[in-house]
Short mmCIF file of C-alpha atoms and ligand atoms in Angstrom, two decimals:
data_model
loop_
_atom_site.label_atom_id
_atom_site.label_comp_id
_atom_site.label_asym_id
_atom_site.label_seq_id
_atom_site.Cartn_x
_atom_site.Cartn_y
_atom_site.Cartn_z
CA UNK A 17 17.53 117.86 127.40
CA UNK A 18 19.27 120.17 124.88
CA UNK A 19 20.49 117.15 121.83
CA UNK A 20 23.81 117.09 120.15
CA UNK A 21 23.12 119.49 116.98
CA UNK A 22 21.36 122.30 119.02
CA UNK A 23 24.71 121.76 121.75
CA UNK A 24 26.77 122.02 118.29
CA UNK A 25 25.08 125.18 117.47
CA UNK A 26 25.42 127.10 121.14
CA UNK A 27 29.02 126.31 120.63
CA UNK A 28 29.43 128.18 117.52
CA UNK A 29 26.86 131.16 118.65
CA UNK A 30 29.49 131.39 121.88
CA UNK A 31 32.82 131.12 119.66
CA UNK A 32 31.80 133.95 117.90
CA UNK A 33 30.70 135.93 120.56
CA UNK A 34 34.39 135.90 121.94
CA UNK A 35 35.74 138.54 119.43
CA UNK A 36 32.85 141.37 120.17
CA UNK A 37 33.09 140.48 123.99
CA UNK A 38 36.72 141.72 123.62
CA UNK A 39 37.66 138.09 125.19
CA UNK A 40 39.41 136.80 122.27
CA UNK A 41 42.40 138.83 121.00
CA UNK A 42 43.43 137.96 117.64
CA UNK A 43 41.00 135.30 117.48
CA UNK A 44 42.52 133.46 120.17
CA UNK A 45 40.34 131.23 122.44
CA UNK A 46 38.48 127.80 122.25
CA UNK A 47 34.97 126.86 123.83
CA UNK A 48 34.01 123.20 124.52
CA UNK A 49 30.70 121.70 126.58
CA UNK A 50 30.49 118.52 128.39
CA UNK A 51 28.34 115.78 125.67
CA UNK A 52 28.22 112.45 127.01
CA UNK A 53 31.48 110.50 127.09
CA UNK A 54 33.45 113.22 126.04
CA UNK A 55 33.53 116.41 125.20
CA UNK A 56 32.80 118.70 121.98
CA UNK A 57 35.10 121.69 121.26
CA UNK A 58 35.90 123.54 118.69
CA UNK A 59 38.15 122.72 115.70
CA UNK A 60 41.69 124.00 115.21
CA UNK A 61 42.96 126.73 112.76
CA UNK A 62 39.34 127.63 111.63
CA UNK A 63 37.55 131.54 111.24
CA UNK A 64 34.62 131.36 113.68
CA UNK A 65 32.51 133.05 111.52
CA UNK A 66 32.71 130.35 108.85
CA UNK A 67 32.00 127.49 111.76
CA UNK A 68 29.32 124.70 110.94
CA UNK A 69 27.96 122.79 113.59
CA UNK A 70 29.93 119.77 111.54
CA UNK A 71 33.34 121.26 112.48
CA UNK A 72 32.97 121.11 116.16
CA UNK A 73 35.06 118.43 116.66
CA UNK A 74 33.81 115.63 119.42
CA UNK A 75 37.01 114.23 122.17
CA UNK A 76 36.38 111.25 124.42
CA UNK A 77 37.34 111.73 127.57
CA UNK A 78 40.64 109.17 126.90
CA UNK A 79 41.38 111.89 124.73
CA UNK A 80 40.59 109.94 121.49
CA UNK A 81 39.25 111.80 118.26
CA UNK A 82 36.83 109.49 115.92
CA UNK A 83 37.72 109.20 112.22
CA UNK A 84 36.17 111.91 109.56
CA UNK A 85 36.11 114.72 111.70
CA UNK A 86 38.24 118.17 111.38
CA UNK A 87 41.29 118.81 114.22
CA UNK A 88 40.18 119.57 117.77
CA UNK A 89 41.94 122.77 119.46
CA UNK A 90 45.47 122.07 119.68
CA UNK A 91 44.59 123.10 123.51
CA UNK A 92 42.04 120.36 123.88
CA UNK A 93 44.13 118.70 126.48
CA UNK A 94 43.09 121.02 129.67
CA UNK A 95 39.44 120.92 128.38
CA UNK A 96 39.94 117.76 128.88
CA UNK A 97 41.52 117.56 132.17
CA UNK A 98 38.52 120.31 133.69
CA UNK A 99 35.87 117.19 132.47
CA UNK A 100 37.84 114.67 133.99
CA UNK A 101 38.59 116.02 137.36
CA UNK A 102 35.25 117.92 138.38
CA UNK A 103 31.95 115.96 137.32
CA UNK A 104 29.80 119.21 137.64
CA UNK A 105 31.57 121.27 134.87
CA UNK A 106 29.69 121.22 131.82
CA UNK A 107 32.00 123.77 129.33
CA UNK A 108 35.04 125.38 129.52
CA UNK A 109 36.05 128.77 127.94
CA UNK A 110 39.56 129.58 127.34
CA UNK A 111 40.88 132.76 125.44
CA UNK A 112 44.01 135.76 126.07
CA UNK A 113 41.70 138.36 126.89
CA UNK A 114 44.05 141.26 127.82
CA UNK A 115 44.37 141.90 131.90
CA UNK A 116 43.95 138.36 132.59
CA UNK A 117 46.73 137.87 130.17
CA UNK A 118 48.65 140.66 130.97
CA UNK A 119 48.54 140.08 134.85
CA UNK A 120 49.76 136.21 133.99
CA UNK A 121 52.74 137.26 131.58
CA UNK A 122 53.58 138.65 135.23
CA UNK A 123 53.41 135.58 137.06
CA UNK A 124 51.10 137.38 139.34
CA UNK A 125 47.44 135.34 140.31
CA UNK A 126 44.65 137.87 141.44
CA UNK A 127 44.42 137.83 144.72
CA UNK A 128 41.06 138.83 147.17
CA UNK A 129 41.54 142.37 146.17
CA UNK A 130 37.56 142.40 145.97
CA UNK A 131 34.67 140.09 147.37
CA UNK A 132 33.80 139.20 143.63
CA UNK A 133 36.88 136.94 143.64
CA UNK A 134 34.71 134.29 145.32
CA UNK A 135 32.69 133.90 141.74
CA UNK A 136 35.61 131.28 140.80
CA UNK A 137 35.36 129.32 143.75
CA UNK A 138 38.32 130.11 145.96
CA UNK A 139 39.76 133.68 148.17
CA UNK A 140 42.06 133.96 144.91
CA UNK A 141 42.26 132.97 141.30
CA UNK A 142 45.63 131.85 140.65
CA UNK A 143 48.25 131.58 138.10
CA UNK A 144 48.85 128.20 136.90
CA UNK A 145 52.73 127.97 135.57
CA UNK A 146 53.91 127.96 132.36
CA UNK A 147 53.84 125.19 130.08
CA UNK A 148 53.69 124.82 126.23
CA UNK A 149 50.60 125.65 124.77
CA UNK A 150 48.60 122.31 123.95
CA UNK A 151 50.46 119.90 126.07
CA UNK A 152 50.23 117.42 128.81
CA UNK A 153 52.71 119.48 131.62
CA UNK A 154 50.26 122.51 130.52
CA UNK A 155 47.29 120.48 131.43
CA UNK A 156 48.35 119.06 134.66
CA UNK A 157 49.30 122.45 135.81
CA UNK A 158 45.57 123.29 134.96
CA UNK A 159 44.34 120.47 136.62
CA UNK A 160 46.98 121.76 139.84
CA UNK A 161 44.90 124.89 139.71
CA UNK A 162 41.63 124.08 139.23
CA UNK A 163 41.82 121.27 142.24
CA UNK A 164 39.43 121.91 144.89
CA UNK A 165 36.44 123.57 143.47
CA UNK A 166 38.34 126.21 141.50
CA UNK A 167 36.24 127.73 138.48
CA UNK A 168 39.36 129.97 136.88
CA UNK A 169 42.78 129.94 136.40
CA UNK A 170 45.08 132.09 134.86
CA UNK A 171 48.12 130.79 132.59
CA UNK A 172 51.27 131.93 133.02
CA UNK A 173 52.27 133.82 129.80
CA UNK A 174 49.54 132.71 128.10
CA UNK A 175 45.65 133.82 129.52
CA UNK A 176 42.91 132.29 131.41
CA UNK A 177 40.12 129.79 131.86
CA UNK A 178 36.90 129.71 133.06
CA UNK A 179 34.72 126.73 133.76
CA UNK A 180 30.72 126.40 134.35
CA UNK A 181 27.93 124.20 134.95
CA UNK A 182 27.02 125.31 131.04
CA UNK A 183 28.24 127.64 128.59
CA UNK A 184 26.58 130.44 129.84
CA UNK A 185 27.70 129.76 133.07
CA UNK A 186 31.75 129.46 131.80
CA UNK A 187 31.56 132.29 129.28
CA UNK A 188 29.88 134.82 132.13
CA UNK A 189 32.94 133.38 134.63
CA UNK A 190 35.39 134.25 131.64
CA UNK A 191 34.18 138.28 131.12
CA UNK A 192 34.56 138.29 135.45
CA UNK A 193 37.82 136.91 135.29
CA UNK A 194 38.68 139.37 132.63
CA UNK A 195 36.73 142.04 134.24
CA UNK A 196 38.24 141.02 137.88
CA UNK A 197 41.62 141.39 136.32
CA UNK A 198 41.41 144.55 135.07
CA UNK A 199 40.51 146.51 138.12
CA UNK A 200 43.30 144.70 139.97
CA UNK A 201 45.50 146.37 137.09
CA UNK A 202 44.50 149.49 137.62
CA UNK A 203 44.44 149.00 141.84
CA UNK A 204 47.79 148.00 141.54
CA UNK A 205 48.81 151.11 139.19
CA UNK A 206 47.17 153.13 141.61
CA UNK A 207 49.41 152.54 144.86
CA UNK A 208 49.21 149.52 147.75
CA UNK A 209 46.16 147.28 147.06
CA UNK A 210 44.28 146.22 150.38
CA UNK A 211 43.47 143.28 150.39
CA UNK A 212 40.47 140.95 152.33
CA UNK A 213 40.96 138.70 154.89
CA UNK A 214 40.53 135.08 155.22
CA UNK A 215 37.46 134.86 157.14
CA UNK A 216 35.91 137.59 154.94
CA UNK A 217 36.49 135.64 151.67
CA UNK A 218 34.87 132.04 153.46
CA UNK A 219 31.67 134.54 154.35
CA UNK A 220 31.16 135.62 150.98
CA UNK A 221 31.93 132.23 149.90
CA UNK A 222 29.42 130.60 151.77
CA UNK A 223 26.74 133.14 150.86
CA UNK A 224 27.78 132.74 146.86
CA UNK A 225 27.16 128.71 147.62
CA UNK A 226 24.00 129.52 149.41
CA UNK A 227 22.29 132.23 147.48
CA UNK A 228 24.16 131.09 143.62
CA UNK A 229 26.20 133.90 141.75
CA UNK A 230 23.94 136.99 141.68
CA UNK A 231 23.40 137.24 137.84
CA UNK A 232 21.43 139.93 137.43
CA UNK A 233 22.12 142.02 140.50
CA UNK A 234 25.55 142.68 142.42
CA UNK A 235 25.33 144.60 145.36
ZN1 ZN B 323 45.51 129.77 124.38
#
């Protein structure tokens, strides 16, 4: 059982690794992980590079922030909401990487354009609507989203989520979405994007439920 100061730590190490992914443009993005009642994320208006494991910032799940510590992500709210609704996520990764973002500042939600889809838990990941940044109508239309078993969303205008068991689980969903979204981009550039059917997306989804997400192989 991984304690609070080495959870502290992974944090940081995963915050950082957001820029050099090419998840987080202009430093934009938060990371948080399940800790017991609550959740720790980290803190608001602060260069990754200078984090301390002191400056992630620990949020009940009422929402409430203990005394003496910095500012939580002013987008702690749908963090919040992921822990709340779906006992077996464990972190949440959030950033504007740039086809997730770019396909969401067109309303659009990426649809089964390839099997892979299924690694967020549904035949689509789709496009929650727009909302303020750091508010509660921007949460609930997470929490919309996510219902169900959903890993991902995107944001309208804004960019996307992804949710795991841990954080290595969450920030691998995150570089998919991304990843996902940028080969729909250039599908849809290209001409008419086929798409797969119904019954094909519950095969594959039964088979990613069965067999786990294929990590280190993808046929
Ligand atoms: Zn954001």
């Amino acid at each position: 059982m991984i304690d609070e100061d080495e959870l502290r730590a992974q944090i940081i190490d995963f915050a950082r690794m957001l820029e050099p992914s090419g998840l987080s443009v202009n430093r934009s993005g938060n990371i948080s992980a399940r800790w017991k009642d609550g959740f720790l994320i980290t803190p608001t208006g602060m260069v990754y590079e200078h984090l301390e494991p002191a400056d992630v910032v620990f949020v009940r799940t009422d929402g409430a922030v203990a005394a003496r510590q910095r500012a939580p992500s002013s987008e702690w709210r749908f963090h919040q909401a992921a822990y709340r609704d779906a006992a077996e996520i464990g972190a949440v990764v959030h950033c504007h990487s740039t086809h997730a973002t770019a396909l969401a500042c067109t309303g659009r939600s990426i649809p089964a354009f390839h099997y892979m889809v299924a690694v967020a838990g549904g035949d689509s990941i789709d496009c929650a609507p727009y909302a303020t940044f750091g508010g509660e109508d921007l949460a609930r239309n997470v929490a919309a989203v996510l219902a169900g078993g959903r890993r991902a969303c995107l944001l309208a205008n804004h960019g996307q989520i992804a949710c795991g068991a841990d954080l290595d689980a969450a920030f691998a969903l995150a570089k998919d979405v991304e990843e996902l979204a940028r080969q729909y981009v250039i599908a849809l550039q290209i001409g008419e994007v086929k798409l797969l059917d119904a019954a094909e997306m519950a095969r594959v989804l039964d088979a990613f439920t069965r067999y786990g997400r294929q990590d280190q192989t993808r046929d």
